[in-house]
Coordinates of C-alpha atoms and ligand atoms in Angstrom, one line a residue:
X1 CA 1.6 -21.1 -17.7
X2 CA -0.9 -18.3 -17.7
X3 CA -0.7 -14.7 -18.5
X4 CA -2.0 -11.9 -16.3
X5 CA -2.0 -8.1 -16.5
X6 CA -1.1 -8.0 -12.9
X7 CA -0.2 -10.5 -10.1
X8 CA -0.2 -9.2 -6.5
X9 CA 2.0 -11.1 -4.1
X10 CA 0.2 -11.3 -0.8
X11 CA -3.5 -11.2 0.0
X12 CA -3.4 -8.8 3.0
X13 CA -5.2 -5.5 2.9
X14 CA -2.7 -4.1 0.4
X15 CA -2.8 -7.1 -2.0
X16 CA -6.4 -8.1 -1.9
X17 CA -7.8 -4.5 -2.1
X18 CA -5.5 -3.7 -4.9
X19 CA -6.5 -6.9 -6.8
X20 CA -10.2 -6.1 -6.4
X21 CA -9.6 -2.6 -7.8
X22 CA -7.4 -3.9 -10.7
X23 CA -10.1 -6.4 -11.6
X24 CA -12.9 -3.8 -11.4
X25 CA -10.8 -1.7 -13.9
X26 CA -10.7 -4.6 -16.3
X27 CA -7.2 -6.1 -15.6
X28 CA -6.7 -9.8 -15.6
X29 CA -5.7 -10.3 -12.1
X30 CA -4.3 -13.0 -9.7
X31 CA -3.1 -13.0 -6.1
X32 CA -0.5 -15.3 -4.8
X33 CA -1.1 -16.3 -1.1
X34 CA 0.5 -19.1 0.9
X35 CA -1.6 -18.8 4.0
X36 CA -4.6 -21.2 4.2
X37 CA -6.9 -18.2 4.2
X38 CA -7.0 -14.8 2.6
X39 CA -6.6 -11.5 4.4
X40 CA -3.0 -11.5 5.5
X41 CA -1.8 -10.6 9.0
X42 CA -4.6 -8.1 9.6
X43 CA -7.5 -10.5 9.2
X44 CA -5.8 -13.7 10.4
X45 CA -3.6 -12.7 13.3
X46 CA -3.8 -9.0 13.7
X47 CA -6.4 -6.2 13.5
X48 CA -9.5 -8.3 13.3
X49 CA -8.9 -11.0 16.0
X50 CA -7.6 -8.4 18.3
X51 CA -10.7 -6.3 17.9
X52 CA -12.9 -9.3 18.7
X53 CA -11.0 -9.9 22.0
X54 CA -11.0 -6.1 22.7
X55 CA -14.8 -6.1 22.2
X56 CA -15.4 -9.2 24.4
X57 CA -13.2 -8.0 27.2
X58 CA -14.7 -4.5 27.1
X59 CA -18.1 -6.1 27.5
X60 CA -16.8 -7.9 30.6
X61 CA -15.3 -4.6 31.9
X62 CA -18.7 -3.0 31.5
X63 CA -20.5 -5.8 33.4
X64 CA -18.0 -5.4 36.3
X65 CA -17.8 -1.6 36.5
X66 CA -21.0 -0.1 35.1
X67 CA -23.8 -2.6 35.1
X68 CA -24.8 -2.2 38.7
X69 CA -24.8 1.6 38.4
X70 CA -27.4 1.2 35.5
X71 CA -29.6 -1.2 37.5
X72 CA -28.4 -4.3 35.6
X73 CA -27.8 -7.3 37.9
X74 CA -26.0 -10.6 37.6
X75 CA -22.4 -11.5 37.1
X76 CA -20.4 -12.6 34.1
X77 CA -17.5 -15.0 34.0
X78 CA -15.0 -15.8 31.3
X79 CA -15.3 -18.9 29.1
X80 CA -11.9 -18.4 27.4
X81 CA -12.4 -21.3 25.0
X82 CA -15.6 -19.8 23.8
X83 CA -14.1 -16.3 23.5
X84 CA -11.4 -17.8 21.3
X85 CA -13.9 -19.5 19.2
X86 CA -15.9 -16.3 18.8
X87 CA -12.7 -14.6 17.7
X88 CA -12.0 -17.5 15.2
X89 CA -15.6 -17.2 13.9
X90 CA -15.1 -13.5 13.2
X91 CA -11.8 -14.3 11.3
X92 CA -13.6 -16.9 9.3
X93 CA -16.5 -14.6 8.3
X94 CA -14.0 -12.0 7.1
X95 CA -11.5 -14.3 5.3
X96 CA -14.4 -16.1 3.7
X97 CA -15.8 -12.7 2.6
X98 CA -12.6 -12.0 0.7
X99 CA -12.8 -15.3 -1.0
X100 CA -16.3 -14.5 -2.2
X101 CA -15.1 -11.1 -3.5
X102 CA -12.3 -12.8 -5.4
X103 CA -14.7 -15.1 -7.1
X104 CA -17.2 -12.2 -7.8
X105 CA -14.4 -10.1 -9.4
X106 CA -12.9 -13.2 -11.3
X107 CA -9.6 -12.9 -9.5
X108 CA -7.5 -16.1 -9.4
X109 CA -6.1 -17.1 -6.1
X110 CA -2.7 -18.8 -6.8
X111 CA -2.1 -20.9 -3.6
X112 CA 1.4 -21.1 -2.4
X113 CA 4.5 -18.9 -1.8
X114 CA 5.8 -16.8 -4.6
X115 CA 9.3 -16.2 -5.9
X116 CA 10.1 -13.8 -8.8
X117 CA 12.7 -15.6 -11.0
X118 CA 12.7 -12.7 -13.4
X119 CA 10.6 -9.6 -14.2
X120 CA 7.3 -10.6 -15.7
X121 CA 7.4 -14.0 -14.0
X122 CA 6.0 -15.3 -10.6
X123 CA 6.9 -18.9 -9.7
X124 CA 4.7 -20.8 -7.3
X125 CA 5.7 -24.4 -6.7
X126 CA 6.8 -25.7 -10.1
X127 CA 4.6 -23.4 -12.1
X128 CA 5.7 -20.1 -13.6
X129 CA 2.9 -17.5 -14.2
X130 CA 3.6 -14.7 -16.5
X131 CA 2.4 -11.1 -15.6
X132 CA 3.0 -7.8 -17.2
X133 CA 3.2 -6.3 -13.8
X134 CA 4.0 -7.7 -10.4
X135 CA 2.9 -5.9 -7.2
X136 CA 4.7 -7.1 -4.0
X137 CA 2.4 -6.8 -1.1
X138 CA 4.1 -9.2 1.2
X139 CA 3.6 -7.2 4.5
X140 CA 5.6 -7.4 7.6
X141 CA 6.6 -9.7 10.5
X142 CA 7.5 -9.0 14.2
X143 CA 11.0 -7.7 14.6
X144 CA 13.0 -9.7 17.2
X145 CA 14.8 -8.4 20.2
X146 CA 18.4 -9.5 20.9
X147 CA 18.4 -11.7 24.0
X148 CA 14.8 -12.7 23.6
X149 CA 13.7 -16.0 21.9
X150 CA 10.1 -16.2 20.9
X151 CA 8.6 -19.6 21.3
X152 CA 4.9 -18.4 20.8
X153 CA 4.0 -20.3 24.0
X154 CA 5.6 -18.5 26.9
X155 CA 7.3 -15.8 25.0
X156 CA 4.9 -14.6 22.2
X157 CA 4.4 -12.1 19.6
X158 CA 1.0 -10.7 18.9
X159 CA 0.3 -13.9 16.9
X160 CA 0.8 -16.2 19.9
X161 CA -1.0 -13.7 22.2
X162 CA -4.2 -14.3 20.2
X163 CA -4.2 -18.0 20.9
X164 CA -2.9 -18.5 24.5
X165 CA -4.3 -21.7 26.1
X166 CA -5.4 -19.8 29.2
X167 CA -5.7 -16.3 30.6
X168 CA -2.3 -15.9 32.2
X169 CA -2.1 -14.7 35.9
X170 CA 0.7 -12.3 34.9
X171 CA 1.7 -10.8 31.6
X172 CA 4.8 -8.8 30.8
X173 CA 4.5 -6.7 27.7
X174 CA 7.8 -5.5 26.1
X175 CA 7.0 -2.2 24.2
X176 CA 4.3 0.4 24.9
X177 CA 3.3 0.8 21.3
X178 CA 0.0 -0.1 19.7
X179 CA 0.2 -3.9 19.9
X180 CA 1.5 -3.9 23.5
X181 CA -1.3 -1.7 24.8
X182 CA -4.1 -3.1 22.8
X183 CA -3.4 -6.7 23.8
X184 CA -2.2 -5.6 27.2
X185 CA -5.6 -4.1 27.9
X186 CA -7.4 -7.2 26.7
X187 CA -5.6 -9.3 29.3
X188 CA -5.7 -6.7 32.0
X189 CA -9.6 -6.7 31.6
X190 CA -9.7 -10.5 31.7
X191 CA -7.8 -10.5 35.1
X192 CA -4.1 -10.7 34.2
X193 CA -1.6 -8.6 36.2
X194 CA -0.1 -6.7 33.2
X195 CA 3.3 -4.9 33.4
X196 CA 4.4 -2.9 30.3
X197 CA 8.2 -2.3 30.0
X198 CA 9.0 0.5 27.6
X199 CA 12.4 1.7 26.4
X200 CA 11.4 5.4 26.1
X201 CA 10.1 7.6 28.9
X202 CA 6.6 7.9 27.3
X203 CA 4.1 5.4 26.0
X204 CA 3.0 5.4 22.4
X205 CA 6.0 7.4 21.2
X206 CA 5.2 9.9 18.4
X207 CA 1.7 10.4 19.7
X208 CA 0.5 13.9 20.8
X209 CA 2.2 14.2 24.3
X210 CA -1.0 15.4 26.1
X211 CA -2.9 12.5 24.7
X212 CA -0.2 10.0 25.6
X213 CA -0.1 11.3 29.3
X214 CA -3.9 11.0 29.6
X215 CA -3.8 7.6 28.0
X216 CA -1.2 6.4 30.5
X217 CA -3.2 7.6 33.4
X218 CA -6.4 6.0 32.2
X219 CA -4.6 2.7 31.5
X220 CA -3.1 2.9 35.0
X221 CA -6.6 3.2 36.4
X222 CA -7.5 0.0 34.5
X223 CA -4.7 -1.9 36.3
X224 CA -1.8 -1.8 33.8
X225 CA 1.6 -1.0 35.4
X226 CA 4.2 0.8 33.4
X227 CA 8.0 0.6 33.8
X228 CA 9.3 3.4 31.5
X229 CA 12.8 4.2 30.4
X230 CA 13.8 0.5 30.7
X231 CA 15.7 -1.4 28.0
X232 CA 14.9 -5.1 28.0
X233 CA 18.1 -7.1 28.0
X234 CA 16.9 -10.7 28.0
X235 CA 14.1 -13.2 28.7
X236 CA 14.8 -16.5 30.4
X237 CA 12.2 -19.3 30.6
X238 CA 12.3 -21.9 33.3
X239 CA 9.6 -24.4 34.2
X240 CA 7.1 -22.4 32.1
X241 CA 7.7 -19.1 33.9
X242 CA 9.6 -16.2 32.3
X243 CA 12.0 -13.8 33.8
X244 CA 12.5 -10.5 32.0
X245 CA 15.8 -8.7 32.8
X246 CA 15.8 -5.0 32.0
X247 CA 18.1 -2.1 32.7
X248 CA 16.7 1.3 33.8
X249 CA 18.3 3.7 31.4
X250 CA 18.8 6.6 33.8
X251 CA 20.5 4.8 36.7
X252 CA 21.8 1.8 34.7
X253 CA 20.3 -0.4 37.5
X254 CA 19.2 -3.8 36.5
X255 CA 15.9 -5.3 37.6
X256 CA 13.9 -8.4 36.8
X257 CA 10.2 -9.2 36.4
X258 CA 8.7 -12.7 36.5
X259 CA 5.6 -13.4 34.3
X260 CA 3.6 -16.3 33.1
X261 CA 3.6 -14.9 29.6
X262 CA 5.9 -12.4 27.9
X263 CA 4.4 -10.5 24.9
X264 CA 7.2 -9.0 22.6
X265 CA 5.7 -6.0 20.9
X266 CA 8.7 -3.9 19.8
X267 CA 7.8 -3.2 16.2
X268 CA 7.6 -5.0 12.9
X269 CA 9.8 -5.2 9.9
X270 CA 9.1 -5.8 6.2
X271 CA 8.7 -9.4 5.2
X272 CA 10.4 -10.1 1.9
X273 CA 11.9 -13.5 2.5
X274 CA 12.0 -15.9 -0.4
X275 CA 10.9 -13.5 -3.0
X276 CA 14.3 -13.5 -4.7
X277 CA 14.7 -9.7 -4.5
X278 CA 18.5 -9.9 -4.2
X279 CA 19.0 -11.8 -7.4
X280 CA 16.6 -9.4 -9.2
X281 CA 18.5 -6.4 -7.9
X282 CA 15.4 -4.8 -6.2
X283 CA 16.8 -2.0 -4.1
X284 CA 16.1 -2.2 -0.3
X285 CA 16.5 0.6 2.3
X286 CA 18.9 0.0 5.2
X287 CA 15.8 -0.9 7.2
X288 CA 14.9 -3.6 4.7
X289 CA 12.0 -1.7 3.1
X290 CA 11.6 -2.1 -0.6
X291 CA 12.5 1.3 -2.2
X292 CA 9.8 2.7 -4.5
X293 CA 9.1 5.9 -6.3
X294 CA 5.9 7.9 -6.1
X295 CA 4.2 5.4 -8.4
X296 CA 5.2 2.4 -6.2
X297 CA 7.7 1.3 -8.9
X298 CA 10.7 -0.5 -7.5
X299 CA 14.2 -0.2 -9.0
X300 CA 13.3 -3.1 -11.4
X301 CA 10.9 -2.4 -14.3
X302 CA 7.5 -4.0 -14.0
X303 CA 7.8 -4.8 -10.3
X304 CA 5.9 -2.6 -7.8
X305 CA 5.6 -2.7 -4.0
X306 CA 3.0 -1.4 -1.5
X307 CA 2.0 -1.6 2.1
X308 CA 4.2 -2.7 5.1
X309 CA 6.9 -3.8 2.8
X310 CA 7.7 -0.2 1.7
X311 CA 8.3 3.0 3.7
X312 CA 5.5 4.7 5.7
X313 CA 3.2 3.8 8.7
X314 CA 2.5 0.1 8.9
X315 CA -1.3 0.4 8.8
X316 CA -3.8 -1.7 7.0
X317 CA -5.6 1.3 5.5
X318 CA -2.4 2.8 4.3
X319 CA -1.8 -0.5 2.4
X320 CA -5.3 -0.6 1.1
X321 CA -5.1 2.9 -0.3
X322 CA -1.7 2.1 -1.9
X323 CA -3.2 -1.1 -3.4
X324 CA -6.0 0.9 -5.0
X325 CA -3.6 3.6 -6.2
X326 CA -1.2 1.2 -7.8
X327 CA -4.1 -0.7 -9.5
X328 CA -5.5 2.6 -10.9
X329 CA -2.1 3.6 -12.2
X330 CA -1.5 0.3 -13.9
X331 CA -4.9 0.7 -15.5
X332 CA -3.8 4.1 -16.9
X333 CA -5.6 6.2 -14.3
X334 CA -4.3 8.7 -11.7
X335 CA -4.0 6.8 -8.4
X336 CA -3.1 8.9 -5.4
X337 CA -2.6 8.6 -1.6
X338 CA -2.6 11.7 0.6
X339 CA 0.0 10.8 3.1
X340 CA -0.8 14.0 5.1
X341 CA -4.2 12.6 6.0
X342 CA -3.8 9.0 7.2
X343 CA -5.5 8.4 10.5
X344 CA -4.0 6.3 13.3
X345 CA -6.2 4.5 15.8
X346 CA -5.6 2.5 19.0
X347 CA -8.6 0.4 19.8
X348 CA -8.4 0.3 23.5
X349 CA -11.0 1.8 25.8
X350 CA -11.1 4.7 25.5
X351 CA -10.0 4.7 22.0
X352 CA -7.3 7.0 20.6
X353 CA -7.3 8.5 17.1
X354 CA -5.1 11.0 15.4
X355 CA -4.5 12.6 12.0
X356 CA -2.2 15.2 10.8
X357 CA 0.4 17.0 12.9
X358 CA 1.0 16.8 16.7
X359 CA 1.6 20.0 18.7
X360 CA 5.2 18.8 19.1
X361 CA 5.7 18.7 15.4
X362 CA 4.1 22.1 14.8
X363 CA 6.4 23.6 17.5
X364 CA 9.4 22.0 15.9
X365 CA 8.4 23.5 12.5
X366 CA 7.9 26.9 14.1
X367 CA 4.3 27.0 12.8
X368 CA 1.9 29.5 14.4
X369 CA -1.1 27.4 15.5
X370 CA -4.1 27.4 17.8
X371 CA -5.6 24.7 19.9
X372 CA -9.3 23.9 20.2
X373 CA -10.0 21.4 23.0
X374 CA -13.1 19.9 24.4
X375 CA -13.5 17.3 27.1
X376 CA -16.0 14.4 26.8
X377 CA -17.1 15.4 30.3
X378 CA -19.0 18.2 28.6
X379 CA -20.7 15.8 26.2
X380 CA -24.2 14.5 27.4
X381 CA -24.1 11.2 25.4
X382 CA -20.6 10.4 26.8
X383 CA -21.8 11.1 30.3
X384 CA -24.8 8.8 29.8
X385 CA -22.5 6.0 28.6
X386 CA -19.8 6.3 31.4
X387 CA -17.5 7.5 28.6
X388 CA -16.6 11.0 29.9
X389 CA -12.8 10.3 30.0
X390 CA -10.8 12.0 27.3
X391 CA -11.0 14.9 24.9
X392 CA -10.9 16.1 21.3
X393 CA -8.1 18.4 20.4
X394 CA -8.1 20.3 17.1
X395 CA -4.9 22.0 15.9
X396 CA -5.5 24.8 13.3
X397 CA -3.4 27.4 11.5
X398 CA -3.4 30.6 13.6
X399 CA -3.8 32.8 10.6
X400 CA -6.0 30.8 8.2
X401 CA -7.9 28.5 10.7
X402 CA -7.1 25.6 8.3
X403 CA -7.0 22.3 10.2
X404 CA -3.5 20.9 10.6
X405 CA -4.2 18.0 12.9
X406 CA -6.5 16.4 15.4
X407 CA -6.0 14.1 18.4
X408 CA -8.9 12.3 20.1
X409 CA -8.9 10.2 23.2
X410 CA -12.4 9.1 24.1
X411 CA -15.5 7.1 23.1
X412 CA -15.6 6.0 19.4
X413 CA -12.5 8.1 18.7
X414 CA -11.6 5.9 15.7
X415 CA -14.9 6.7 14.1
X416 CA -15.0 10.5 15.1
X417 CA -11.6 11.1 13.5
X418 CA -12.9 10.7 10.0
X419 CA -15.0 13.9 10.1
X420 CA -11.6 15.7 10.6
X421 CA -9.9 13.6 7.8
X422 CA -12.5 14.6 5.4
X423 CA -12.3 18.2 6.5
X424 CA -8.5 18.1 6.0
X425 CA -8.9 16.5 2.6
X426 CA -11.2 19.4 1.6
X427 CA -8.7 22.0 3.1
X428 CA -11.4 23.0 5.6
X429 CA -11.1 25.5 8.4
X430 CA -12.1 24.7 12.0
X431 CA -14.9 27.1 11.4
X432 CA -16.3 24.9 8.7
X433 CA -16.8 22.1 11.3
X434 CA -18.0 24.5 13.9
X435 CA -20.8 25.8 11.5
X436 CA -22.0 22.3 10.6
X437 CA -25.0 21.1 12.5
X438 CA -24.2 17.9 14.5
X439 CA -27.0 15.8 15.8
X440 CA -27.6 15.9 19.5
X441 CA -26.9 13.9 21.5
X442 CA -23.9 12.3 19.8
X443 CA -20.2 12.0 20.5
X444 CA -19.6 14.0 17.3
X445 CA -20.7 17.1 19.1
X446 CA -17.4 16.9 21.0
X447 CA -15.6 17.4 17.6
X448 CA -17.7 20.4 16.8
X449 CA -17.2 21.8 20.3
X450 CA -13.4 21.5 19.8
X451 CA -13.8 23.2 16.4
X452 CA -15.7 26.0 18.2
X453 CA -12.9 26.2 20.7
X454 CA -10.6 27.2 17.9
X455 CA -12.8 30.3 17.4
X456 CA -15.1 32.1 19.9
X457 CA -15.3 29.2 22.3
X458 CA -17.2 26.0 22.9
X459 CA -20.8 26.1 24.3
X460 CA -20.6 23.3 26.9
X461 CA -17.3 24.2 28.7
Ligands
LIG1 P1 5.4 0.1 17.9 O1 6.5 0.6 17.0 O2 4.0 0.7 17.8 O3 5.9 0.1 19.4 C1 7.0 -0.5 19.8 C2 7.5 0.0 21.2 O4 8.5 -0.9 21.7 C3 8.0 1.4 21.1 O5 7.3 2.2 22.1 C4 9.5 1.2 21.4 O6 10.1 2.3 22.1 C5 9.5 0.0 22.4 N1 10.7 -0.8 22.5 C6 11.6 -1.1 21.4 N2 12.6 -1.9 21.9 C7 12.4 -2.0 23.3 C8 13.2 -2.7 24.3 N3 14.4 -3.3 24.1 N4 12.7 -2.6 25.6 C9 11.6 -2.0 25.8 N5 10.8 -1.3 24.8 C10 11.3 -1.4 23.6 O7 5.3 -1.5 17.5 P2 4.2 -2.5 17.8 O8 3.3 -2.1 18.9 O9 4.9 -3.8 17.9 O10 3.3 -2.5 16.4 C11 4.0 -2.9 15.2 C12 3.3 -2.2 14.0 O11 2.0 -2.7 13.9 C13 3.2 -0.7 14.2 O12 3.7 0.0 13.0 C14 1.7 -0.4 14.4 O13 1.4 0.8 13.8 C15 1.0 -1.6 13.7 N6 -0.2 -1.9 14.4 C16 -1.2 -1.0 14.2 C17 -2.4 -1.2 15.0 C18 -3.5 -0.2 14.9 O14 -3.5 0.6 13.9 N7 -4.5 -0.2 15.7 C19 -2.6 -2.4 15.8 C20 -1.4 -3.2 15.9 C21 -0.3 -3.0 15.2

């Protein structure tokens, strides 16, 4: 039996970051994690491995499409085994890095799966650990689709899609959300025939509609086929081949699609199995999310929850920020997360990034706004790098010029968005960005030009 100030359950981005902050603030801290390595879904079977495969497959795409134009000769093939081992190496470096940080910050890693027998107690195996505060950071798992049985071989979630034994000839993706499109583009670049079946009439629902339309067009050019407005009914597997049956929502007509592999990417749900929340009386929402107040406190005193297990976007950086905030609150400080300024990124090529309101949301709210837009075609650096597809769009309050949102599709969008996040944190106007010197030639100039477009107009358009 040992006594901690705080025990985090789960070593994903929420739990491990929260634990490091708690330890930095002088709290005696432990993290329970049952996986063989730290880092949770994100590092082991999510964000990081998918980025390695996106990087490698993008390099291949460059060799096939742009090398000859630049006077580079030679061809490149795919050694899939080596690509997977590169991906595993990237995972290992990152999970090992967290282990190092735990040692450095004197955080105990309690190995195993936790249950909470009572407030103040965390049981792992036969040992009960005492903690003044418990933070549940248990994350999420893929949500399953009725009529579809995942075997992680032929019918896979994102986890199985990261360890396929070969590049499939054909891949059917169910769900045109973030996972479906990131992994769909990986396999399309590696040569698979990729068909994405989406229930709604748009891809990436919730995203700025203009960006989503451009995105669909560009992915189409990269070889992805879309079947929109189609509800998947079932998947049958016979002799290693899958048949997806779907119904077109408008006509109710049923159709089928055969594929070597089916990726089910229809969303994720909180993972709270085995924690004993029922017996404790921890309140859950109808969607299975742990209900928390503004201080991440659950309905049971001394038990907190953060990340994918609670409400809000299922994003690693949202969980990280909540981890830091809860640690700061437990240490007597003022932790805070600004939910109005959480960027979202899709790491395809081109990348997509957004923050704040979409035009559709502003219209629905009846807000008077202006749009400043700039195409990467007008950006010299983007043109030099064959990256002229896409644009930056800044939405600003019509009267005050204050930035309300931004939507980027284009090169390095996921990095460019942070200039706008920072501007929004400081309550900046579009003119503040427009008056800031941006180095030439950089992609960032497109952000400045979009800010200029909110005022007297951009220079290079
Ligand atoms: P998602 O919620 O992004 O997209 C799921 C899609 O599946 C939706 O478009 C939905 O309309 C569609 N769908 C649902 N049922 C269907 C059916 N029966 N037939 C056809 N289509 C159907 O979920 P996704 O992509 O699985 O991602 C899960 C979570 O992981 C998300 O919250 C996402 O934010 C997060 N994530 C974030 C990443 C990033 O930030 N780059 C990367 C990967 C995941």
